[in-house]
mmCIF file of C-alpha atoms in Angstrom:
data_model
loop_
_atom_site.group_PDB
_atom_site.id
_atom_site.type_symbol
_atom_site.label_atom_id
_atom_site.label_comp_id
_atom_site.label_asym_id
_atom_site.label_seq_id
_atom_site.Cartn_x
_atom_site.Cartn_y
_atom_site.Cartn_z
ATOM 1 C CA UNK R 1 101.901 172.572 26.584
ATOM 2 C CA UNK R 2 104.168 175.396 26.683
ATOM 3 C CA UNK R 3 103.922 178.713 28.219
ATOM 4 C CA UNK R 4 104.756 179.812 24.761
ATOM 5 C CA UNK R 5 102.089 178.101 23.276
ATOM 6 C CA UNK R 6 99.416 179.681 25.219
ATOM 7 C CA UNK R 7 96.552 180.987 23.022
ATOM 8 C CA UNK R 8 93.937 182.485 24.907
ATOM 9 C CA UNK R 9 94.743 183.138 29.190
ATOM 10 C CA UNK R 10 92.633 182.398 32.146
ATOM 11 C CA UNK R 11 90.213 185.090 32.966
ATOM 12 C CA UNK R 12 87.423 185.631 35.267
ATOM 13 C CA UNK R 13 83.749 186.676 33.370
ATOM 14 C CA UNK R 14 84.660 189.915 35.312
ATOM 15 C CA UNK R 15 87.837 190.891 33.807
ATOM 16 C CA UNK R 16 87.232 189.659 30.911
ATOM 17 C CA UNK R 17 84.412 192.327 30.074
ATOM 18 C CA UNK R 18 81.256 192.276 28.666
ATOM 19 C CA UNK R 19 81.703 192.761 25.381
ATOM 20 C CA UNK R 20 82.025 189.581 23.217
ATOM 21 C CA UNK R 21 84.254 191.033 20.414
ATOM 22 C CA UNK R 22 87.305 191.887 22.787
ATOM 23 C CA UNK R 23 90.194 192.158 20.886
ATOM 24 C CA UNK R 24 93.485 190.832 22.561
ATOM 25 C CA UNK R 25 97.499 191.368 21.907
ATOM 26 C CA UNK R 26 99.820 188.880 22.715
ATOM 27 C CA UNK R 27 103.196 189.319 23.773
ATOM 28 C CA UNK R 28 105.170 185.554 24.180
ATOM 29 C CA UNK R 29 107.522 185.676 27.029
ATOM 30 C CA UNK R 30 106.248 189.187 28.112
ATOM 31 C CA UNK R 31 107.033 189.526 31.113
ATOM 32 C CA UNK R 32 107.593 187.967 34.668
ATOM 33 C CA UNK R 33 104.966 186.315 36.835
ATOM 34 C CA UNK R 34 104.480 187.934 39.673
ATOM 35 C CA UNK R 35 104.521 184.634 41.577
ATOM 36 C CA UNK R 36 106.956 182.264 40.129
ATOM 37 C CA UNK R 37 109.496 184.760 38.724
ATOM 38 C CA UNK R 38 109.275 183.295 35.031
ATOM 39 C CA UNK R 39 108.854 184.490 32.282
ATOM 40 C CA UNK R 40 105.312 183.780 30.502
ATOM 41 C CA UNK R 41 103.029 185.092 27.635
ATOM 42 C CA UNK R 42 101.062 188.537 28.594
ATOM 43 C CA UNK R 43 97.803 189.408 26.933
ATOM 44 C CA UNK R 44 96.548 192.765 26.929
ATOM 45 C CA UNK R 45 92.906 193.904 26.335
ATOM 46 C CA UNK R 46 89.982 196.589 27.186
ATOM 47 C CA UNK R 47 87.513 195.046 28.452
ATOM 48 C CA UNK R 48 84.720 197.686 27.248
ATOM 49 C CA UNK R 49 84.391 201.432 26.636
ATOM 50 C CA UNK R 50 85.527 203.731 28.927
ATOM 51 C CA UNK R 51 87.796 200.791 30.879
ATOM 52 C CA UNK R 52 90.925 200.774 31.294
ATOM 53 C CA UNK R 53 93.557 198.226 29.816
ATOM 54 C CA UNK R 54 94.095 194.874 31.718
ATOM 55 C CA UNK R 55 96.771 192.486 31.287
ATOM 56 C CA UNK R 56 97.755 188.808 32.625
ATOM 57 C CA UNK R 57 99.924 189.664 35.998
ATOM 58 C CA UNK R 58 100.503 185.929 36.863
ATOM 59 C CA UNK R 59 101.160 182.542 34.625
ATOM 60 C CA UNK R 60 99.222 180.093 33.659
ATOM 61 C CA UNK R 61 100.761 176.842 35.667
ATOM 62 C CA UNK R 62 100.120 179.305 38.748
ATOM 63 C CA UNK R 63 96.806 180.028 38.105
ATOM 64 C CA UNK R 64 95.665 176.554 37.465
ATOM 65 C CA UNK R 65 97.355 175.539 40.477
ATOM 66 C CA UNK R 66 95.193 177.737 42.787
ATOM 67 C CA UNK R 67 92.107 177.663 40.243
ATOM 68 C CA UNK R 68 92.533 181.826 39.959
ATOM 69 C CA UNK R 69 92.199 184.383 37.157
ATOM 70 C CA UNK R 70 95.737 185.211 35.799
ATOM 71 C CA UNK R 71 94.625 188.762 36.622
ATOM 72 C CA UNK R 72 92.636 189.858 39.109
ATOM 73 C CA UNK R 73 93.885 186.446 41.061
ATOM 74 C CA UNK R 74 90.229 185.602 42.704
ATOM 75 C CA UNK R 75 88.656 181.969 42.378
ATOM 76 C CA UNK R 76 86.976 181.419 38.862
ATOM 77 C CA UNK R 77 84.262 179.487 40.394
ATOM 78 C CA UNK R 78 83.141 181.843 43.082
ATOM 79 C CA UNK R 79 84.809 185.164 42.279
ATOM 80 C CA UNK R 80 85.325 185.457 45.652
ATOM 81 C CA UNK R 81 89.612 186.184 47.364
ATOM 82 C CA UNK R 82 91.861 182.898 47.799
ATOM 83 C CA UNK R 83 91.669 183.592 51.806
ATOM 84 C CA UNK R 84 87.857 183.798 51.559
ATOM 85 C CA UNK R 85 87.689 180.321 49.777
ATOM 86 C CA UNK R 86 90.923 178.284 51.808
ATOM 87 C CA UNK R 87 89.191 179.801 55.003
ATOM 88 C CA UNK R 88 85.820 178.464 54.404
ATOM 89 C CA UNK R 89 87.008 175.015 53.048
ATOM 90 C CA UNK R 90 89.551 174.509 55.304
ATOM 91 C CA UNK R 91 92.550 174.721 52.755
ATOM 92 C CA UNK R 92 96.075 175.553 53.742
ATOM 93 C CA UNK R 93 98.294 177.431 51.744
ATOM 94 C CA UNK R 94 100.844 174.845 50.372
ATOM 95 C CA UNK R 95 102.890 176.947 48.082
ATOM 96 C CA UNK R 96 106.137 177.750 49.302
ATOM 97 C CA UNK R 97 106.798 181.723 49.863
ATOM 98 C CA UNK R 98 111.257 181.046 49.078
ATOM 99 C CA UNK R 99 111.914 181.316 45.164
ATOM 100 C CA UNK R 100 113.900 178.652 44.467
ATOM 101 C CA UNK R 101 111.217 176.372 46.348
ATOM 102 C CA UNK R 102 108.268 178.046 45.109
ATOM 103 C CA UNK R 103 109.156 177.433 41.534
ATOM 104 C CA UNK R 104 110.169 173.642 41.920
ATOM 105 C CA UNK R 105 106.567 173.305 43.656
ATOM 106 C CA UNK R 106 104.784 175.372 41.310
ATOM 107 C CA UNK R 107 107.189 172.903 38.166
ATOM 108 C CA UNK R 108 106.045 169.698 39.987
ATOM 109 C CA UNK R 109 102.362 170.923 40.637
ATOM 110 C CA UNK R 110 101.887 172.003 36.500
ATOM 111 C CA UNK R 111 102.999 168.742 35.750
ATOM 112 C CA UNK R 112 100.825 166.755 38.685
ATOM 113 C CA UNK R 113 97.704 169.327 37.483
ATOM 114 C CA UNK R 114 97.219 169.727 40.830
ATOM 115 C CA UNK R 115 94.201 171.930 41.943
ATOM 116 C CA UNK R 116 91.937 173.341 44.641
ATOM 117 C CA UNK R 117 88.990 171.271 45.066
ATOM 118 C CA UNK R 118 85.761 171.235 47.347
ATOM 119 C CA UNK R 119 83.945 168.034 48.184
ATOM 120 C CA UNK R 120 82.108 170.042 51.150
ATOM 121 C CA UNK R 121 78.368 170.805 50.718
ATOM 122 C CA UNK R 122 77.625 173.294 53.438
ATOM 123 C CA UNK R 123 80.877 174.899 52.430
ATOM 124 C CA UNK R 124 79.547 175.225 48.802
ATOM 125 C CA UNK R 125 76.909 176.703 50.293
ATOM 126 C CA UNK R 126 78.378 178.934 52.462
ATOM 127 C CA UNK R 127 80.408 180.381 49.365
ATOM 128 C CA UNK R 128 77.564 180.831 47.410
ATOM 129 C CA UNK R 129 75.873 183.273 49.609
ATOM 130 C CA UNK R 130 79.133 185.443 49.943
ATOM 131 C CA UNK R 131 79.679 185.400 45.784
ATOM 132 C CA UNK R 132 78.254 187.774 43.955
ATOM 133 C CA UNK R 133 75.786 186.947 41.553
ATOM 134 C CA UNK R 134 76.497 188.802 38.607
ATOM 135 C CA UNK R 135 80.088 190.127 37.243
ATOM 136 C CA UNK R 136 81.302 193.457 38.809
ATOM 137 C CA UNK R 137 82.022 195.488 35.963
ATOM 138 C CA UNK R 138 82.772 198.676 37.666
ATOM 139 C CA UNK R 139 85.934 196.860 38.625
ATOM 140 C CA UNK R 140 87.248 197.382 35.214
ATOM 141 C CA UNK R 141 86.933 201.334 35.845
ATOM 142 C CA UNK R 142 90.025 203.604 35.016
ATOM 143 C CA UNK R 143 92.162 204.186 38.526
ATOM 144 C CA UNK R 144 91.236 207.375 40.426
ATOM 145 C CA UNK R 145 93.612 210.644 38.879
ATOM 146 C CA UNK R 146 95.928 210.967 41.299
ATOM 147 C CA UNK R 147 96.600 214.926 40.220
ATOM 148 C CA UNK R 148 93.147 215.239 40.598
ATOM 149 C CA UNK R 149 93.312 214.165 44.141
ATOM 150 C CA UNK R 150 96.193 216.771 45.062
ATOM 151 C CA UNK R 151 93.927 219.442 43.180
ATOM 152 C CA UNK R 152 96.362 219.267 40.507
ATOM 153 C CA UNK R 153 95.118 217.936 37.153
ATOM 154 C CA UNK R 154 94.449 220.405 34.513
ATOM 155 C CA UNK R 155 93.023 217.865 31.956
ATOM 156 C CA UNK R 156 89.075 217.915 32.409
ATOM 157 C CA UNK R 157 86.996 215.974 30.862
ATOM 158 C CA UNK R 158 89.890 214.788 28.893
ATOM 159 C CA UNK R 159 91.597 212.997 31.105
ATOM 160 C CA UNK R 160 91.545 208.986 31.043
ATOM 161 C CA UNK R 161 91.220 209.164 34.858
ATOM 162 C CA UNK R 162 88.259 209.054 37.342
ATOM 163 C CA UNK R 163 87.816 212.385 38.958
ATOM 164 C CA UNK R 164 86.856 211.386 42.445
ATOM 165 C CA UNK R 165 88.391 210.298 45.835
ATOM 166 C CA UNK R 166 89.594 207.132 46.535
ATOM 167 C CA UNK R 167 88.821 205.314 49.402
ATOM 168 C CA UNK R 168 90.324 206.003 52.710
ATOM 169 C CA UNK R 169 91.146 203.079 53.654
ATOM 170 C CA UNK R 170 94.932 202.739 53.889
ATOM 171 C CA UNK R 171 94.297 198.606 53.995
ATOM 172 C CA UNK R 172 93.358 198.795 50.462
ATOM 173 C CA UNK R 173 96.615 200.699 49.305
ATOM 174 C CA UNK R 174 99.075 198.349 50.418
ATOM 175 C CA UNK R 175 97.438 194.836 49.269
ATOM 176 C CA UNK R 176 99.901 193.284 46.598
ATOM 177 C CA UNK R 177 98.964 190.613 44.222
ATOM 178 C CA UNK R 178 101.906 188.026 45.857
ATOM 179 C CA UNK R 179 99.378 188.371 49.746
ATOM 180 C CA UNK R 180 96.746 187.617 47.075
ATOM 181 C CA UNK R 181 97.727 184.601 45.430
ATOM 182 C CA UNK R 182 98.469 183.102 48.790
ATOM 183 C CA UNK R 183 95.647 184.037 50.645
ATOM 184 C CA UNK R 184 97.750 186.322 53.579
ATOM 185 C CA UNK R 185 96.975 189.512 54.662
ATOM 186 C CA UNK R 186 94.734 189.980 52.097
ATOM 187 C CA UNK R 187 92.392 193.226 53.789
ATOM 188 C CA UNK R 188 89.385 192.596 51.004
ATOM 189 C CA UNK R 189 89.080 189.137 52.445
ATOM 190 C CA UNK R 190 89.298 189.945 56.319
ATOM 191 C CA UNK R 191 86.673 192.120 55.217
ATOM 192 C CA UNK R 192 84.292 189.754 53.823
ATOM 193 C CA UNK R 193 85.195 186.926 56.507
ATOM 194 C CA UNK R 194 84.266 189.845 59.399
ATOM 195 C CA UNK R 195 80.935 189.866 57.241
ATOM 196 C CA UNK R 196 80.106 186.482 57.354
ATOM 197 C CA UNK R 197 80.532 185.520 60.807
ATOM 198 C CA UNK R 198 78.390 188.186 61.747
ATOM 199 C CA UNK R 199 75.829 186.838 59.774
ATOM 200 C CA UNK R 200 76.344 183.907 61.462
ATOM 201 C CA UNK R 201 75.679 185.217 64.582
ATOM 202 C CA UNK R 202 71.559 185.750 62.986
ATOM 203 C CA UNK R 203 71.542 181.542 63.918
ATOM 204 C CA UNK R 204 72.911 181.632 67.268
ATOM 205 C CA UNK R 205 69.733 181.083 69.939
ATOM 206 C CA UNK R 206 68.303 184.164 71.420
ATOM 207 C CA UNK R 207 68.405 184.777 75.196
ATOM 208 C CA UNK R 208 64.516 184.998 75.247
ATOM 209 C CA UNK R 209 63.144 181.082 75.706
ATOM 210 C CA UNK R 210 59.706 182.064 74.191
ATOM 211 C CA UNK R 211 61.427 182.411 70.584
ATOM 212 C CA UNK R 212 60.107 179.621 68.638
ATOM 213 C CA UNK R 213 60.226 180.309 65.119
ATOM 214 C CA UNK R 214 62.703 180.795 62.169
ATOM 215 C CA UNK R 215 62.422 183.429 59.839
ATOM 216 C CA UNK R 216 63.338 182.126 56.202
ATOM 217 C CA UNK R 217 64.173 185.344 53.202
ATOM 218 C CA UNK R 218 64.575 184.966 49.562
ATOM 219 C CA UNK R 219 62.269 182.464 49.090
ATOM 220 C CA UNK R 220 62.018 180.547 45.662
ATOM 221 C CA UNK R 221 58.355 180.430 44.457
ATOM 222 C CA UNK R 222 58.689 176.378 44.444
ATOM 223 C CA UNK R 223 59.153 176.688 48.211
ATOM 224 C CA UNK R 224 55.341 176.222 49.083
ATOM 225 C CA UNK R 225 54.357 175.948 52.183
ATOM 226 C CA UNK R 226 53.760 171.960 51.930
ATOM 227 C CA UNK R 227 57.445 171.269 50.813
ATOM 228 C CA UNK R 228 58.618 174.034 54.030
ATOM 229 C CA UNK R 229 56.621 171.754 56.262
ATOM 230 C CA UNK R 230 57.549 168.692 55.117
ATOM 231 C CA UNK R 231 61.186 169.858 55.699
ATOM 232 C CA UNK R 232 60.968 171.678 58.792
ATOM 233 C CA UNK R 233 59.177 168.872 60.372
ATOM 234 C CA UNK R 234 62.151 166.575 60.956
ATOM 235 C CA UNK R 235 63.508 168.733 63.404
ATOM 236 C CA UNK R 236 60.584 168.745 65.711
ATOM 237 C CA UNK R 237 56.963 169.523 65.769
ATOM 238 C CA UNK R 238 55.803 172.868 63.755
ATOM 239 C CA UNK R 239 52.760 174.700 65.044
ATOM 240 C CA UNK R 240 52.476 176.949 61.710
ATOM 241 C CA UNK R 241 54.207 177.624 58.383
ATOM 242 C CA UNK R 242 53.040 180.823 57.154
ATOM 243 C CA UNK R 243 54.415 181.705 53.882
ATOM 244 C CA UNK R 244 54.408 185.613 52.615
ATOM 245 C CA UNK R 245 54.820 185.510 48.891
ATOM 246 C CA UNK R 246 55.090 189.066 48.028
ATOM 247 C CA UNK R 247 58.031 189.099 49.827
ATOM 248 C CA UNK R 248 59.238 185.662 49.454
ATOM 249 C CA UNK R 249 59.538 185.456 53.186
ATOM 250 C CA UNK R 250 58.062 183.053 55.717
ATOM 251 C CA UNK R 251 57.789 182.044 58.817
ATOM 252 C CA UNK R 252 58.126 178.386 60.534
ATOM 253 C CA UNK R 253 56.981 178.219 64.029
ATOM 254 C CA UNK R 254 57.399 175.426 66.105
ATOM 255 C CA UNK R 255 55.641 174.381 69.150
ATOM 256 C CA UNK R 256 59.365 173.838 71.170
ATOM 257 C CA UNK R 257 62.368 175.853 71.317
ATOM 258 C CA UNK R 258 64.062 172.219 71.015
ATOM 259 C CA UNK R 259 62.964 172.123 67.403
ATOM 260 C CA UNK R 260 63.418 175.611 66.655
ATOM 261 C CA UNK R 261 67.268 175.406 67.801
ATOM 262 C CA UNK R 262 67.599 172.063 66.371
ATOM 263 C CA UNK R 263 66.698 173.519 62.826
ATOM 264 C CA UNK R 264 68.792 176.661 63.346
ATOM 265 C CA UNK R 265 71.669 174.272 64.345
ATOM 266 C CA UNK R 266 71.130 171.881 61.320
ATOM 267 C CA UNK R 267 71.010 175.284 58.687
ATOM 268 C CA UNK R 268 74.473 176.777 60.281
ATOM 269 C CA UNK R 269 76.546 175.730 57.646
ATOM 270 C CA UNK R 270 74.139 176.722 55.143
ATOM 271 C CA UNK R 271 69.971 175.697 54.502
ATOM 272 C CA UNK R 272 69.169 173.511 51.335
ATOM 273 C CA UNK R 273 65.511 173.050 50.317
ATOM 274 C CA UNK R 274 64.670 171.187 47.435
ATOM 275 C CA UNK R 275 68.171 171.766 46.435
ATOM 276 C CA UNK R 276 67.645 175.313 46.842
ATOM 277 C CA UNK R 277 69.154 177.434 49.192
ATOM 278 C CA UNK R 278 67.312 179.536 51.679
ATOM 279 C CA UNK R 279 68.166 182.057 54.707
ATOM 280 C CA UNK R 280 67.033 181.933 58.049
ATOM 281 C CA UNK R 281 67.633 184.005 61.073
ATOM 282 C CA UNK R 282 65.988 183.724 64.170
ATOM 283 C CA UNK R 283 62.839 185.403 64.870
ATOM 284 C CA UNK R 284 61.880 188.458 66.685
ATOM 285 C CA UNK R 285 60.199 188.508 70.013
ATOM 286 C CA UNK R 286 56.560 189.718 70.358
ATOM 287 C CA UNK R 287 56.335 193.262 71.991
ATOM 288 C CA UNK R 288 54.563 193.401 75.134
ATOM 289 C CA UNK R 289 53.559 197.083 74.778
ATOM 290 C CA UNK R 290 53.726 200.752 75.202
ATOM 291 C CA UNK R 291 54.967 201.851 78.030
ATOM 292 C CA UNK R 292 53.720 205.319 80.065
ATOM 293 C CA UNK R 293 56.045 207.986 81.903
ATOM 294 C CA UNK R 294 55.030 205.488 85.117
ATOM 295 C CA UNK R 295 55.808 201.769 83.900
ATOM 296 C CA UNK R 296 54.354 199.381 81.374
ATOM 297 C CA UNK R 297 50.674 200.193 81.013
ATOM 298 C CA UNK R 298 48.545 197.563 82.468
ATOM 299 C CA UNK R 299 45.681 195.615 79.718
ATOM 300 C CA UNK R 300 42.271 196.025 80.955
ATOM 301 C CA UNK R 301 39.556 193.102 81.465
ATOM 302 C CA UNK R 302 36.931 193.329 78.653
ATOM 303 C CA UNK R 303 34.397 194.569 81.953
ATOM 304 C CA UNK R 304 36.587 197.757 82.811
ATOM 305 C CA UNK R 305 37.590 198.703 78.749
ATOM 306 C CA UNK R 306 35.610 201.888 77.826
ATOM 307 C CA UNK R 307 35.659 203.471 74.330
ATOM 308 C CA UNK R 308 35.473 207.445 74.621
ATOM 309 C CA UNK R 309 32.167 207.564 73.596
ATOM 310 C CA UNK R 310 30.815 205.336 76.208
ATOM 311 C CA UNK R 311 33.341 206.936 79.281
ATOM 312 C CA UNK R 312 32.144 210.573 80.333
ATOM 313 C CA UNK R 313 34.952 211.944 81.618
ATOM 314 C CA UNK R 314 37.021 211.098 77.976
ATOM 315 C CA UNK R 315 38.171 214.082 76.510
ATOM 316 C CA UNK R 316 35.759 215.231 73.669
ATOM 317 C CA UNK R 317 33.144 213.737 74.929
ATOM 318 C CA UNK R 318 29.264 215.716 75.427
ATOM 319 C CA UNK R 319 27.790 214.787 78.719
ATOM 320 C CA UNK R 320 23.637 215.239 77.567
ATOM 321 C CA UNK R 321 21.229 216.687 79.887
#
């Protein structure tokens, strides 16, 4: 098929809007792709009230060739940057950056239907956590007034613009949709990668030897504490599994560090249950105290422990005659 003969593009739930009845134009050889330099068929829309107008910035051969939205240019399966998703499965940007080569790769590729795929399950699982769960609307929001930000803009209310400062980030002004597509420099995904592998660092064994237990979040009410057991206990012997479900939280202590760090070790590239996935981090070592202006304040045997009301010289205590 034809980039003429397009009908409908390749959009992300996101862009796309959340309103079923969008109404689209479309304008056959349009305009250039910002990628290959051809020309291809632009569709323009609103993808709600109060959004601004979006349009396809990239064709369709390119975006089924990195498995992207033709607008926004982030993975359709995850929603996540291309240098988030080729960093996490281990992909390497094949597309030449030279015109002339780019489009005879990007030619031979559309005709090949060549197209990112993952075969990894702990990297599924890994991009699972960083996606977002539901669309990000906002994203559709109008840009920020820029007369408004020099004091300028004399509109009001009127104006189609946001009235509020951008972000200060001067990163964010200079990424390009071309860094994008190829996953370089891309500043929204060295953001998100910085995230993740300090999340990673909740796994790595604590300093303190007497840690022994995992602490596992978002729970799924099927995770009982039978089918946590019965899953824990392949990595060594568990002394308790104490499951909190108000919080969907629990805990899995084991009676070795060996286990404990052989679990944590096992659930670095990502913790399936029952098909479901689940978060651990490390837990947190008992406290051993107050402490007074002098040291660490020393227990008492059960012989030497007075309550005030049984020691005289207790403040608020009555000494009878």
């Amino acid at each position: 098929m034809s980039e003429a003969d397009v009908e409908f593009p390749i959009l992300c739930e996101t862009c796309l809007g959340e309103n079923p009845y969008v109404r689209m134009t479309r304008e056959a050889q349009g305009s250039e792709c910002k990628i290959c330099t051809r020309a291809f068929t632009v569709f323009r829309w609103q993808p709600g009230r109060a959004m601004r107008h979006k349009k396809t910035e990239i064709c369709a051969p390119c975006a089924r060739l990195k498995n992207v939205c033709q607008t926004c240019v982030l993975d359709l399966e995850h929603n996540l940057p291309v240098q988030v998703r080729d960093s996490v499965l281990g992909v390497a940007n094949e597309v030449p950056t030279q015109p002339t080569n780019r489009r005879d790769y990007l030619a031979k590729a559309a005709q090949s239907g060549t197209a990112v795929t993952d075969t990894s399950a702990g990297a599924r699982e890994q991009l699972k956590r960083m996606a977002r769960t539901d669309p990000y609307y906002k994203r559709n929001r109008a840009h920020v007034c820029s007369f408004f930000v020099k004091g300028q803009c004399t509109r009001g209310a009127t104006c189609p613009y946001r009235h509020e400062m951008p972000d200060s980030s001067p990163e964010l002004a200079r990424q390009n949709i071309s860094d994008r597509y190829h996953g370089a420099n891309d500043p929204v995904a060295r953001r998100m990668l910085a995230r993740a592998e300090k999340s990673t660092d909740r796994l790595a064994p604590p300093d303190d030897k007497s840690i022994t237990s995992l602490f596992a979040v978002r729970l799924d009410p099927s995770l009982t504490q039978s089918v946590l057991s019965e899953h824990f206990a392949m990595y060594g012997e568990l002394k308790s599994v104490v499951v909190v479900e108000k919080s969907s939280c629990a805990f899995i202590n084991f009676k070795t560090r060996t286990g404990a760090e052989a679990a944590a070790l096992a659930a670095s590239d990502g913790c399936v249950v029952n098909g479901l996935s689940v978060r651990l981090a490390w837990g947190r070592p008992r406290p051993k105290g107050p402490k007074g202006p002098e040291g660490p304040v020393t227990s008492q045997t059960n012989e030497q422990r007075l309550y005030p009301s049984q020691d005289p010289t207790a403040h608020g205590s009555v000494k009878h005659q």
